[in-house]
Amino acid sequence: KAGVTQTPRYLIKTRGQQVTLSCSPISGHRSVSWYQQTPGQGLQFLFEYFSETQRNKGNFPGRFSGRQFSNSRSEMNVSTLELGDSALYLCASSSWTSGRSRVTGELFFGEGSRLTVL
Amino acid sequence: AQTVTQSQPEMSVQEAETVTLSCTYDTSESDYYLFWYKQPPSRQMILVIRQEAYKQQNATENRFSVNFQKAAKSFSLKISDSQLGDAAMYFCGMSGGATNKLIFGTGTLLAVQP
């Protein structure tokens, strides 16, 4: 079965612009989470969605937002881009469902969208 | 707050030898998972091994095993019979509670010498 697909893979923007990244999870996975990866800060959690609802949010400014659609596909948006937003943005899906009291921690990652802000 | 610390930014191992990557963590959760993820160059991250905190037995997956010391909050990864394909960035991480919010360490870049 197909893995997690992220588009676009690479993009270059200038300061002040906005960007939208897309993520298609593994078929049947309803939980999608986003991470930002930079050399300085490492991997940082952005947000998690399940059944179109944001379940958890990391410590990022309001310029970072996301949403999930009824088919579990997710998008994240960054407005008013800053140089520091240059990063690899990773999407991950999991088979966790609301019926489980604990998550297994097994995430399936996409290859990421590499954003460069000039 | 949960924290994960990897004190070895880079490690190197000879092919067929054994290497251990260190990881310490801190959490107030009583129920959590620990795991190691591997990120090869320009490739996607994949789960290497996972440990449930309430299980005392150390997890093993083929050549990969962990040394889980709960009291010391230590979770090291041992790679036996290292192969060239093991060269990658390795991230230690944890999750707690009913959330897929994973906290990662800063990573250890493993080089495998032929």
mmCIF file with all atom_site columns, C-alpha atoms in Angstrom:
data_model
loop_
_atom_site.group_PDB
_atom_site.id
_atom_site.type_symbol
_atom_site.label_atom_id
_atom_site.label_alt_id
_atom_site.label_comp_id
_atom_site.label_asym_id
_atom_site.label_entity_id
_atom_site.label_seq_id
_atom_site.pdbx_PDB_ins_code
_atom_site.Cartn_x
_atom_site.Cartn_y
_atom_site.Cartn_z
_atom_site.occupancy
_atom_site.B_iso_or_equiv
_atom_site.pdbx_formal_charge
_atom_site.auth_seq_id
_atom_site.auth_comp_id
_atom_site.auth_asym_id
_atom_site.auth_atom_id
_atom_site.pdbx_PDB_model_num
ATOM 1   C CA . LYS A 1 1   ? 0.000   0.000  0.000  1.00 0.00 ? 1   LYS A CA 1
ATOM 2   C CA . ALA A 1 2   ? 1.149   3.519  -0.755 1.00 0.00 ? 2   ALA A CA 1
ATOM 3   C CA . GLY A 1 3   ? 3.081   5.402  1.915  1.00 0.00 ? 3   GLY A CA 1
ATOM 4   C CA . VAL A 1 4   ? 2.654   8.930  3.160  1.00 0.00 ? 4   VAL A CA 1
ATOM 5   C CA . THR A 1 5   ? 2.835   11.404 0.292  1.00 0.00 ? 5   THR A CA 1
ATOM 6   C CA . GLN A 1 6   ? 3.866   14.982 0.733  1.00 0.00 ? 6   GLN A CA 1
ATOM 7   C CA . THR A 1 7   ? 3.719   17.729 -1.868 1.00 0.00 ? 7   THR A CA 1
ATOM 8   C CA . PRO A 1 8   ? 5.531   19.713 -2.954 1.00 0.00 ? 8   PRO A CA 1
ATOM 9   C CA . ARG A 1 9   ? 8.889   18.147 -2.179 1.00 0.00 ? 9   ARG A CA 1
ATOM 10  C CA . TYR A 1 10  ? 10.850  21.353 -2.597 1.00 0.00 ? 10  TYR A CA 1
ATOM 11  C CA . LEU A 1 11  ? 9.838   24.961 -2.695 1.00 0.00 ? 11  LEU A CA 1
ATOM 12  C CA . ILE A 1 12  ? 11.409  28.372 -2.434 1.00 0.00 ? 12  ILE A CA 1
ATOM 13  C CA . LYS A 1 13  ? 9.569   31.385 -1.094 1.00 0.00 ? 13  LYS A CA 1
ATOM 14  C CA . THR A 1 14  ? 10.480  34.895 -0.087 1.00 0.00 ? 14  THR A CA 1
ATOM 15  C CA . ARG A 1 15  ? 9.915   36.572 3.251  1.00 0.00 ? 15  ARG A CA 1
ATOM 16  C CA . GLY A 1 16  ? 6.365   37.716 3.799  1.00 0.00 ? 16  GLY A CA 1
ATOM 17  C CA . GLN A 1 17  ? 4.822   35.166 1.466  1.00 0.00 ? 17  GLN A CA 1
ATOM 18  C CA . GLN A 1 18  ? 2.679   32.273 2.571  1.00 0.00 ? 18  GLN A CA 1
ATOM 19  C CA . VAL A 1 19  ? 2.937   28.583 1.795  1.00 0.00 ? 19  VAL A CA 1
ATOM 20  C CA . THR A 1 20  ? 0.638   25.591 1.887  1.00 0.00 ? 20  THR A CA 1
ATOM 21  C CA . LEU A 1 21  ? 1.964   22.057 2.212  1.00 0.00 ? 21  LEU A CA 1
ATOM 22  C CA . SER A 1 22  ? -0.056  18.949 1.576  1.00 0.00 ? 22  SER A CA 1
ATOM 23  C CA . CYS A 1 23  ? 0.023   15.484 3.083  1.00 0.00 ? 23  CYS A CA 1
ATOM 24  C CA . SER A 1 24  ? -1.833  12.339 2.066  1.00 0.00 ? 24  SER A CA 1
ATOM 25  C CA . PRO A 1 25  ? -1.655  9.687  4.799  1.00 0.00 ? 25  PRO A CA 1
ATOM 26  C CA . ILE A 1 26  ? -1.519  5.960  4.357  1.00 0.00 ? 26  ILE A CA 1
ATOM 27  C CA . SER A 1 27  ? -4.896  4.625  3.360  1.00 0.00 ? 27  SER A CA 1
ATOM 28  C CA . GLY A 1 28  ? -6.967  3.943  6.456  1.00 0.00 ? 28  GLY A CA 1
ATOM 29  C CA . HIS A 1 29  ? -4.894  6.136  8.738  1.00 0.00 ? 29  HIS A CA 1
ATOM 30  C CA . ARG A 1 30  ? -6.940  8.889  10.288 1.00 0.00 ? 30  ARG A CA 1
ATOM 31  C CA . SER A 1 31  ? -4.301  10.493 12.479 1.00 0.00 ? 31  SER A CA 1
ATOM 32  C CA . VAL A 1 32  ? -1.912  12.954 10.860 1.00 0.00 ? 32  VAL A CA 1
ATOM 33  C CA . SER A 1 33  ? 0.778   14.938 12.597 1.00 0.00 ? 33  SER A CA 1
ATOM 34  C CA . TRP A 1 34  ? 3.290   17.510 11.382 1.00 0.00 ? 34  TRP A CA 1
ATOM 35  C CA . TYR A 1 35  ? 6.858   18.131 12.445 1.00 0.00 ? 35  TYR A CA 1
ATOM 36  C CA . GLN A 1 36  ? 9.403   20.782 11.604 1.00 0.00 ? 36  GLN A CA 1
ATOM 37  C CA . GLN A 1 37  ? 13.002  19.654 11.231 1.00 0.00 ? 37  GLN A CA 1
ATOM 38  C CA . THR A 1 38  ? 15.875  22.136 11.308 1.00 0.00 ? 38  THR A CA 1
ATOM 39  C CA . PRO A 1 39  ? 19.601  21.659 11.989 1.00 0.00 ? 39  PRO A CA 1
ATOM 40  C CA . GLY A 1 40  ? 19.424  23.935 15.023 1.00 0.00 ? 40  GLY A CA 1
ATOM 41  C CA . GLN A 1 41  ? 16.175  22.873 16.684 1.00 0.00 ? 41  GLN A CA 1
ATOM 42  C CA . GLY A 1 42  ? 15.930  19.285 15.503 1.00 0.00 ? 42  GLY A CA 1
ATOM 43  C CA . LEU A 1 43  ? 12.485  17.756 15.184 1.00 0.00 ? 43  LEU A CA 1
ATOM 44  C CA . GLN A 1 44  ? 9.687   19.760 16.701 1.00 0.00 ? 44  GLN A CA 1
ATOM 45  C CA . PHE A 1 45  ? 6.026   18.862 16.862 1.00 0.00 ? 45  PHE A CA 1
ATOM 46  C CA . LEU A 1 46  ? 3.693   21.266 15.102 1.00 0.00 ? 46  LEU A CA 1
ATOM 47  C CA . PHE A 1 47  ? 0.226   19.745 15.392 1.00 0.00 ? 47  PHE A CA 1
ATOM 48  C CA . GLU A 1 48  ? -1.808  16.585 15.205 1.00 0.00 ? 48  GLU A CA 1
ATOM 49  C CA . TYR A 1 49  ? -5.165  15.973 13.595 1.00 0.00 ? 49  TYR A CA 1
ATOM 50  C CA . PHE A 1 50  ? -7.643  13.175 13.941 1.00 0.00 ? 50  PHE A CA 1
ATOM 51  C CA . SER A 1 51  ? -10.985 13.048 12.151 1.00 0.00 ? 51  SER A CA 1
ATOM 52  C CA . GLU A 1 52  ? -10.683 16.675 11.052 1.00 0.00 ? 52  GLU A CA 1
ATOM 53  C CA . THR A 1 53  ? -10.072 17.870 14.618 1.00 0.00 ? 53  THR A CA 1
ATOM 54  C CA . GLN A 1 54  ? -6.849  19.259 15.959 1.00 0.00 ? 54  GLN A CA 1
ATOM 55  C CA . ARG A 1 55  ? -5.953  17.125 18.956 1.00 0.00 ? 55  ARG A CA 1
ATOM 56  C CA . ASN A 1 56  ? -2.697  18.675 19.955 1.00 0.00 ? 56  ASN A CA 1
ATOM 57  C CA . LYS A 1 57  ? -0.602  21.677 19.069 1.00 0.00 ? 57  LYS A CA 1
ATOM 58  C CA . GLY A 1 58  ? 3.067   22.416 19.535 1.00 0.00 ? 58  GLY A CA 1
ATOM 59  C CA . ASN A 1 59  ? 4.683   25.631 20.623 1.00 0.00 ? 59  ASN A CA 1
ATOM 60  C CA . PHE A 1 60  ? 4.632   27.529 17.343 1.00 0.00 ? 60  PHE A CA 1
ATOM 61  C CA . PRO A 1 61  ? 3.250   30.981 16.562 1.00 0.00 ? 61  PRO A CA 1
ATOM 62  C CA . GLY A 1 62  ? -0.184  31.442 15.090 1.00 0.00 ? 62  GLY A CA 1
ATOM 63  C CA . ARG A 1 63  ? 1.346   31.880 11.631 1.00 0.00 ? 63  ARG A CA 1
ATOM 64  C CA . PHE A 1 64  ? 1.464   28.107 11.528 1.00 0.00 ? 64  PHE A CA 1
ATOM 65  C CA . SER A 1 65  ? -1.902  26.505 10.973 1.00 0.00 ? 65  SER A CA 1
ATOM 66  C CA . GLY A 1 66  ? -3.285  23.298 9.637  1.00 0.00 ? 66  GLY A CA 1
ATOM 67  C CA . ARG A 1 67  ? -6.394  21.414 8.815  1.00 0.00 ? 67  ARG A CA 1
ATOM 68  C CA . GLN A 1 68  ? -7.564  17.949 7.950  1.00 0.00 ? 68  GLN A CA 1
ATOM 69  C CA . PHE A 1 69  ? -10.178 16.977 5.433  1.00 0.00 ? 69  PHE A CA 1
ATOM 70  C CA . SER A 1 70  ? -12.807 14.264 5.584  1.00 0.00 ? 70  SER A CA 1
ATOM 71  C CA . ASN A 1 71  ? -10.589 11.939 3.512  1.00 0.00 ? 71  ASN A CA 1
ATOM 72  C CA . SER A 1 72  ? -7.843  12.381 6.171  1.00 0.00 ? 72  SER A CA 1
ATOM 73  C CA . ARG A 1 73  ? -5.614  14.415 3.857  1.00 0.00 ? 73  ARG A CA 1
ATOM 74  C CA . SER A 1 74  ? -4.034  17.282 5.690  1.00 0.00 ? 74  SER A CA 1
ATOM 75  C CA . GLU A 1 75  ? -2.594  20.643 4.833  1.00 0.00 ? 75  GLU A CA 1
ATOM 76  C CA . MET A 1 76  ? -0.467  23.015 6.796  1.00 0.00 ? 76  MET A CA 1
ATOM 77  C CA . ASN A 1 77  ? -0.086  26.686 6.086  1.00 0.00 ? 77  ASN A CA 1
ATOM 78  C CA . VAL A 1 78  ? 2.569   29.141 7.108  1.00 0.00 ? 78  VAL A CA 1
ATOM 79  C CA . SER A 1 79  ? 1.773   32.807 6.609  1.00 0.00 ? 79  SER A CA 1
ATOM 80  C CA . THR A 1 80  ? 4.095   35.808 6.587  1.00 0.00 ? 80  THR A CA 1
ATOM 81  C CA . LEU A 1 81  ? 7.141   33.629 6.090  1.00 0.00 ? 81  LEU A CA 1
ATOM 82  C CA . GLU A 1 82  ? 10.331  34.394 7.959  1.00 0.00 ? 82  GLU A CA 1
ATOM 83  C CA . LEU A 1 83  ? 13.870  33.260 7.202  1.00 0.00 ? 83  LEU A CA 1
ATOM 84  C CA . GLY A 1 84  ? 13.736  31.005 10.258 1.00 0.00 ? 84  GLY A CA 1
ATOM 85  C CA . ASP A 1 85  ? 10.868  29.046 8.744  1.00 0.00 ? 85  ASP A CA 1
ATOM 86  C CA . SER A 1 86  ? 13.297  27.401 6.338  1.00 0.00 ? 86  SER A CA 1
ATOM 87  C CA . ALA A 1 87  ? 13.090  23.745 7.262  1.00 0.00 ? 87  ALA A CA 1
ATOM 88  C CA . LEU A 1 88  ? 12.081  20.265 6.292  1.00 0.00 ? 88  LEU A CA 1
ATOM 89  C CA . TYR A 1 89  ? 8.417   19.802 7.143  1.00 0.00 ? 89  TYR A CA 1
ATOM 90  C CA . LEU A 1 90  ? 7.516   16.217 7.854  1.00 0.00 ? 90  LEU A CA 1
ATOM 91  C CA . CYS A 1 91  ? 4.079   14.719 7.883  1.00 0.00 ? 91  CYS A CA 1
ATOM 92  C CA . ALA A 1 92  ? 3.366   11.448 9.632  1.00 0.00 ? 92  ALA A CA 1
ATOM 93  C CA . SER A 1 93  ? 0.312   9.275  9.825  1.00 0.00 ? 93  SER A CA 1
ATOM 94  C CA . SER A 1 94  ? -0.678  6.579  12.254 1.00 0.00 ? 94  SER A CA 1
ATOM 95  C CA . SER A 1 95  ? -3.397  4.028  12.673 1.00 0.00 ? 95  SER A CA 1
ATOM 96  C CA . TRP A 1 96  ? -4.327  5.314  16.110 1.00 0.00 ? 96  TRP A CA 1
ATOM 97  C CA . THR A 1 97  ? -8.046  5.548  16.671 1.00 0.00 ? 97  THR A CA 1
ATOM 98  C CA . SER A 1 98  ? -10.069 7.278  19.337 1.00 0.00 ? 98  SER A CA 1
ATOM 99  C CA . GLY A 1 99  ? -11.064 3.896  20.685 1.00 0.00 ? 99  GLY A CA 1
ATOM 100 C CA . ARG A 1 100 ? -7.570  3.219  21.961 1.00 0.00 ? 100 ARG A CA 1
ATOM 101 C CA . SER A 1 101 ? -6.528  4.658  25.274 1.00 0.00 ? 101 SER A CA 1
ATOM 102 C CA . ARG A 1 102 ? -2.849  4.615  24.415 1.00 0.00 ? 102 ARG A CA 1
ATOM 103 C CA . VAL A 1 103 ? -0.945  5.325  21.268 1.00 0.00 ? 103 VAL A CA 1
ATOM 104 C CA . THR A 1 104 ? 1.796   3.047  20.087 1.00 0.00 ? 104 THR A CA 1
ATOM 105 C CA . GLY A 1 105 ? 4.176   5.759  18.971 1.00 0.00 ? 105 GLY A CA 1
ATOM 106 C CA . GLU A 1 106 ? 4.526   4.196  15.549 1.00 0.00 ? 106 GLU A CA 1
ATOM 107 C CA . LEU A 1 107 ? 4.371   6.942  13.001 1.00 0.00 ? 107 LEU A CA 1
ATOM 108 C CA . PHE A 1 108 ? 4.800   6.543  9.274  1.00 0.00 ? 108 PHE A CA 1
ATOM 109 C CA . PHE A 1 109 ? 6.618   9.524  7.862  1.00 0.00 ? 109 PHE A CA 1
ATOM 110 C CA . GLY A 1 110 ? 6.589   11.055 4.433  1.00 0.00 ? 110 GLY A CA 1
ATOM 111 C CA . GLU A 1 111 ? 9.745   12.234 2.705  1.00 0.00 ? 111 GLU A CA 1
ATOM 112 C CA . GLY A 1 112 ? 9.022   15.802 3.682  1.00 0.00 ? 112 GLY A CA 1
ATOM 113 C CA . SER A 1 113 ? 8.628   19.172 2.035  1.00 0.00 ? 113 SER A CA 1
ATOM 114 C CA . ARG A 1 114 ? 11.801  21.225 2.055  1.00 0.00 ? 114 ARG A CA 1
ATOM 115 C CA . LEU A 1 115 ? 10.991  24.901 2.347  1.00 0.00 ? 115 LEU A CA 1
ATOM 116 C CA . THR A 1 116 ? 13.591  27.565 1.706  1.00 0.00 ? 116 THR A CA 1
ATOM 117 C CA . VAL A 1 117 ? 12.735  31.140 2.590  1.00 0.00 ? 117 VAL A CA 1
ATOM 118 C CA . LEU A 1 118 ? 14.853  33.829 0.963  1.00 0.00 ? 118 LEU A CA 1
ATOM 119 C CA . ALA B 2 1   ? 7.613   18.695 30.479 1.00 0.00 ? 1   ALA B CA 1
ATOM 120 C CA . GLN B 2 2   ? 9.029   15.776 28.558 1.00 0.00 ? 2   GLN B CA 1
ATOM 121 C CA . THR B 2 3   ? 12.608  15.948 27.353 1.00 0.00 ? 3   THR B CA 1
ATOM 122 C CA . VAL B 2 4   ? 14.835  13.595 25.388 1.00 0.00 ? 4   VAL B CA 1
ATOM 123 C CA . THR B 2 5   ? 18.614  13.945 25.312 1.00 0.00 ? 5   THR B CA 1
ATOM 124 C CA . GLN B 2 6   ? 21.076  12.363 22.915 1.00 0.00 ? 6   GLN B CA 1
ATOM 125 C CA . SER B 2 7   ? 24.590  13.270 23.976 1.00 0.00 ? 7   SER B CA 1
ATOM 126 C CA . GLN B 2 8   ? 26.409  11.786 20.977 1.00 0.00 ? 8   GLN B CA 1
ATOM 127 C CA . PRO B 2 9   ? 26.053  14.021 17.908 1.00 0.00 ? 9   PRO B CA 1
ATOM 128 C CA . GLU B 2 10  ? 28.123  11.617 15.799 1.00 0.00 ? 10  GLU B CA 1
ATOM 129 C CA . MET B 2 11  ? 29.261  8.027  16.063 1.00 0.00 ? 11  MET B CA 1
ATOM 130 C CA . SER B 2 12  ? 31.278  5.764  13.831 1.00 0.00 ? 12  SER B CA 1
ATOM 131 C CA . VAL B 2 13  ? 31.442  1.981  13.637 1.00 0.00 ? 13  VAL B CA 1
ATOM 132 C CA . GLN B 2 14  ? 33.240  -0.549 11.496 1.00 0.00 ? 14  GLN B CA 1
ATOM 133 C CA . GLU B 2 15  ? 31.162  -2.814 9.346  1.00 0.00 ? 15  GLU B CA 1
ATOM 134 C CA . ALA B 2 16  ? 30.188  -6.012 11.231 1.00 0.00 ? 16  ALA B CA 1
ATOM 135 C CA . GLU B 2 17  ? 30.986  -4.441 14.598 1.00 0.00 ? 17  GLU B CA 1
ATOM 136 C CA . THR B 2 18  ? 28.591  -3.418 17.364 1.00 0.00 ? 18  THR B CA 1
ATOM 137 C CA . VAL B 2 19  ? 27.706  0.143  18.326 1.00 0.00 ? 19  VAL B CA 1
ATOM 138 C CA . THR B 2 20  ? 25.573  1.602  21.107 1.00 0.00 ? 20  THR B CA 1
ATOM 139 C CA . LEU B 2 21  ? 23.751  4.897  20.829 1.00 0.00 ? 21  LEU B CA 1
ATOM 140 C CA . SER B 2 22  ? 22.804  6.628  24.070 1.00 0.00 ? 22  SER B CA 1
ATOM 141 C CA . CYS B 2 23  ? 19.580  8.332  25.036 1.00 0.00 ? 23  CYS B CA 1
ATOM 142 C CA . THR B 2 24  ? 18.202  9.696  28.285 1.00 0.00 ? 24  THR B CA 1
ATOM 143 C CA . TYR B 2 25  ? 14.767  11.101 28.879 1.00 0.00 ? 25  TYR B CA 1
ATOM 144 C CA . ASP B 2 26  ? 12.605  12.747 31.460 1.00 0.00 ? 26  ASP B CA 1
ATOM 145 C CA . THR B 2 27  ? 8.869   12.577 31.882 1.00 0.00 ? 27  THR B CA 1
ATOM 146 C CA . SER B 2 28  ? 6.211   12.757 34.543 1.00 0.00 ? 28  SER B CA 1
ATOM 147 C CA . GLU B 2 29  ? 3.990   10.351 32.636 1.00 0.00 ? 29  GLU B CA 1
ATOM 148 C CA . SER B 2 30  ? 3.561   6.889  34.085 1.00 0.00 ? 30  SER B CA 1
ATOM 149 C CA . ASP B 2 31  ? 2.600   5.341  30.779 1.00 0.00 ? 31  ASP B CA 1
ATOM 150 C CA . TYR B 2 32  ? 4.699   6.105  27.744 1.00 0.00 ? 32  TYR B CA 1
ATOM 151 C CA . TYR B 2 33  ? 6.483   4.656  24.758 1.00 0.00 ? 33  TYR B CA 1
ATOM 152 C CA . LEU B 2 34  ? 10.120  5.020  23.859 1.00 0.00 ? 34  LEU B CA 1
ATOM 153 C CA . PHE B 2 35  ? 11.424  4.467  20.389 1.00 0.00 ? 35  PHE B CA 1
ATOM 154 C CA . TRP B 2 36  ? 14.274  4.864  17.968 1.00 0.00 ? 36  TRP B CA 1
ATOM 155 C CA . TYR B 2 37  ? 13.706  6.219  14.495 1.00 0.00 ? 37  TYR B CA 1
ATOM 156 C CA . LYS B 2 38  ? 16.206  6.079  11.632 1.00 0.00 ? 38  LYS B CA 1
ATOM 157 C CA . GLN B 2 39  ? 16.510  8.764  8.972  1.00 0.00 ? 39  GLN B CA 1
ATOM 158 C CA . PRO B 2 40  ? 18.814  7.767  6.085  1.00 0.00 ? 40  PRO B CA 1
ATOM 159 C CA . PRO B 2 41  ? 20.201  10.599 3.943  1.00 0.00 ? 41  PRO B CA 1
ATOM 160 C CA . SER B 2 42  ? 17.394  12.143 1.896  1.00 0.00 ? 42  SER B CA 1
ATOM 161 C CA . ARG B 2 43  ? 15.087  9.317  2.867  1.00 0.00 ? 43  ARG B CA 1
ATOM 162 C CA . GLN B 2 44  ? 12.074  9.154  5.092  1.00 0.00 ? 44  GLN B CA 1
ATOM 163 C CA . MET B 2 45  ? 12.185  8.351  8.768  1.00 0.00 ? 45  MET B CA 1
ATOM 164 C CA . ILE B 2 46  ? 11.325  4.831  9.741  1.00 0.00 ? 46  ILE B CA 1
ATOM 165 C CA . LEU B 2 47  ? 10.715  3.205  13.091 1.00 0.00 ? 47  LEU B CA 1
ATOM 166 C CA . VAL B 2 48  ? 13.594  0.988  14.189 1.00 0.00 ? 48  VAL B CA 1
ATOM 167 C CA . ILE B 2 49  ? 12.404  -0.264 17.545 1.00 0.00 ? 49  ILE B CA 1
ATOM 168 C CA . ARG B 2 50  ? 9.842   0.550  20.202 1.00 0.00 ? 50  ARG B CA 1
ATOM 169 C CA . GLN B 2 51  ? 9.642   -0.059 23.946 1.00 0.00 ? 51  GLN B CA 1
ATOM 170 C CA . GLU B 2 52  ? 6.603   0.201  26.169 1.00 0.00 ? 52  GLU B CA 1
ATOM 171 C CA . ALA B 2 53  ? 7.580   1.706  29.496 1.00 0.00 ? 53  ALA B CA 1
ATOM 172 C CA . TYR B 2 54  ? 5.584   -0.757 31.561 1.00 0.00 ? 54  TYR B CA 1
ATOM 173 C CA . LYS B 2 55  ? 7.404   -3.724 30.023 1.00 0.00 ? 55  LYS B CA 1
ATOM 174 C CA . GLN B 2 56  ? 10.601  -4.649 31.804 1.00 0.00 ? 56  GLN B CA 1
ATOM 175 C CA . GLN B 2 57  ? 11.872  -6.881 29.023 1.00 0.00 ? 57  GLN B CA 1
ATOM 176 C CA . ASN B 2 58  ? 14.099  -5.088 26.558 1.00 0.00 ? 58  ASN B CA 1
ATOM 177 C CA . ALA B 2 59  ? 12.769  -4.917 23.011 1.00 0.00 ? 59  ALA B CA 1
ATOM 178 C CA . THR B 2 60  ? 14.695  -6.533 20.181 1.00 0.00 ? 60  THR B CA 1
ATOM 179 C CA . GLU B 2 61  ? 14.261  -6.403 16.411 1.00 0.00 ? 61  GLU B CA 1
ATOM 180 C CA . ASN B 2 62  ? 16.744  -8.583 14.580 1.00 0.00 ? 62  ASN B CA 1
ATOM 181 C CA . ARG B 2 63  ? 20.127  -6.813 14.884 1.00 0.00 ? 63  ARG B CA 1
ATOM 182 C CA . PHE B 2 64  ? 18.655  -3.966 16.917 1.00 0.00 ? 64  PHE B CA 1
ATOM 183 C CA . SER B 2 65  ? 18.087  -4.118 20.649 1.00 0.00 ? 65  SER B CA 1
ATOM 184 C CA . VAL B 2 66  ? 17.581  -1.664 23.459 1.00 0.00 ? 66  VAL B CA 1
ATOM 185 C CA . ASN B 2 67  ? 18.826  -1.391 27.009 1.00 0.00 ? 67  ASN B CA 1
ATOM 186 C CA . PHE B 2 68  ? 15.921  0.158  28.889 1.00 0.00 ? 68  PHE B CA 1
ATOM 187 C CA . GLN B 2 69  ? 16.767  1.336  32.388 1.00 0.00 ? 69  GLN B CA 1
ATOM 188 C CA . LYS B 2 70  ? 13.544  2.865  33.691 1.00 0.00 ? 70  LYS B CA 1
ATOM 189 C CA . ALA B 2 71  ? 14.847  4.080  37.040 1.00 0.00 ? 71  ALA B CA 1
ATOM 190 C CA . ALA B 2 72  ? 17.772  5.782  35.354 1.00 0.00 ? 72  ALA B CA 1
ATOM 191 C CA . LYS B 2 73  ? 15.539  7.017  32.505 1.00 0.00 ? 73  LYS B CA 1
ATOM 192 C CA . SER B 2 74  ? 17.968  5.639  30.001 1.00 0.00 ? 74  SER B CA 1
ATOM 193 C CA . PHE B 2 75  ? 17.152  4.038  26.664 1.00 0.00 ? 75  PHE B CA 1
ATOM 194 C CA . SER B 2 76  ? 20.148  3.046  24.553 1.00 0.00 ? 76  SER B CA 1
ATOM 195 C CA . LEU B 2 77  ? 20.126  1.374  21.152 1.00 0.00 ? 77  LEU B CA 1
ATOM 196 C CA . LYS B 2 78  ? 22.552  -1.409 20.300 1.00 0.00 ? 78  LYS B CA 1
ATOM 197 C CA . ILE B 2 79  ? 23.183  -2.257 16.664 1.00 0.00 ? 79  ILE B CA 1
ATOM 198 C CA . SER B 2 80  ? 24.935  -5.586 16.172 1.00 0.00 ? 80  SER B CA 1
ATOM 199 C CA . ASP B 2 81  ? 26.743  -6.708 13.030 1.00 0.00 ? 81  ASP B CA 1
ATOM 200 C CA . SER B 2 82  ? 26.589  -3.171 11.611 1.00 0.00 ? 82  SER B CA 1
ATOM 201 C CA . GLN B 2 83  ? 25.932  -2.883 7.906  1.00 0.00 ? 83  GLN B CA 1
ATOM 202 C CA . LEU B 2 84  ? 26.588  -0.074 5.453  1.00 0.00 ? 84  LEU B CA 1
ATOM 203 C CA . GLY B 2 85  ? 22.853  0.463  5.187  1.00 0.00 ? 85  GLY B CA 1
ATOM 204 C CA . ASP B 2 86  ? 22.704  1.325  8.871  1.00 0.00 ? 86  ASP B CA 1
ATOM 205 C CA . ALA B 2 87  ? 24.394  4.653  8.176  1.00 0.00 ? 87  ALA B CA 1
ATOM 206 C CA . ALA B 2 88  ? 21.821  7.277  9.054  1.00 0.00 ? 88  ALA B CA 1
ATOM 207 C CA . MET B 2 89  ? 20.673  9.813  11.598 1.00 0.00 ? 89  MET B CA 1
ATOM 208 C CA . TYR B 2 90  ? 19.104  8.082  14.575 1.00 0.00 ? 90  TYR B CA 1
ATOM 209 C CA . PHE B 2 91  ? 16.528  9.828  16.692 1.00 0.00 ? 91  PHE B CA 1
ATOM 210 C CA . CYS B 2 92  ? 15.483  8.732  20.133 1.00 0.00 ? 92  CYS B CA 1
ATOM 211 C CA . GLY B 2 93  ? 12.029  9.786  21.160 1.00 0.00 ? 93  GLY B CA 1
ATOM 212 C CA . MET B 2 94  ? 9.074   9.284  23.405 1.00 0.00 ? 94  MET B CA 1
ATOM 213 C CA . SER B 2 95  ? 5.353   9.705  23.483 1.00 0.00 ? 95  SER B CA 1
ATOM 214 C CA . GLY B 2 96  ? 3.011   9.766  26.413 1.00 0.00 ? 96  GLY B CA 1
ATOM 215 C CA . GLY B 2 97  ? -0.681  9.577  26.884 1.00 0.00 ? 97  GLY B CA 1
ATOM 216 C CA . ALA B 2 98  ? -3.309  9.453  24.207 1.00 0.00 ? 98  ALA B CA 1
ATOM 217 C CA . THR B 2 99  ? -1.499  11.608 21.709 1.00 0.00 ? 99  THR B CA 1
ATOM 218 C CA . ASN B 2 100 ? 0.807   11.189 18.777 1.00 0.00 ? 100 ASN B CA 1
ATOM 219 C CA . LYS B 2 101 ? 2.898   14.132 19.932 1.00 0.00 ? 101 LYS B CA 1
ATOM 220 C CA . LEU B 2 102 ? 6.374   12.694 19.872 1.00 0.00 ? 102 LEU B CA 1
ATOM 221 C CA . ILE B 2 103 ? 9.307   14.347 21.595 1.00 0.00 ? 103 ILE B CA 1
ATOM 222 C CA . PHE B 2 104 ? 12.603  13.705 19.858 1.00 0.00 ? 104 PHE B CA 1
ATOM 223 C CA . GLY B 2 105 ? 16.227  14.047 20.823 1.00 0.00 ? 105 GLY B CA 1
ATOM 224 C CA . THR B 2 106 ? 18.633  15.988 18.629 1.00 0.00 ? 106 THR B CA 1
ATOM 225 C CA . GLY B 2 107 ? 19.829  12.877 16.854 1.00 0.00 ? 107 GLY B CA 1
ATOM 226 C CA . THR B 2 108 ? 23.026  10.868 16.457 1.00 0.00 ? 108 THR B CA 1
ATOM 227 C CA . LEU B 2 109 ? 24.625  10.651 13.044 1.00 0.00 ? 109 LEU B CA 1
ATOM 228 C CA . LEU B 2 110 ? 25.979  7.143  12.597 1.00 0.00 ? 110 LEU B CA 1
ATOM 229 C CA . ALA B 2 111 ? 28.683  6.447  10.026 1.00 0.00 ? 111 ALA B CA 1
ATOM 230 C CA . VAL B 2 112 ? 29.537  2.870  9.075  1.00 0.00 ? 112 VAL B CA 1
ATOM 231 C CA . GLN B 2 113 ? 33.065  2.328  7.825  1.00 0.00 ? 113 GLN B CA 1
ATOM 232 C CA . PRO B 2 114 ? 33.674  -0.516 5.335  1.00 0.00 ? 114 PRO B CA 1
#
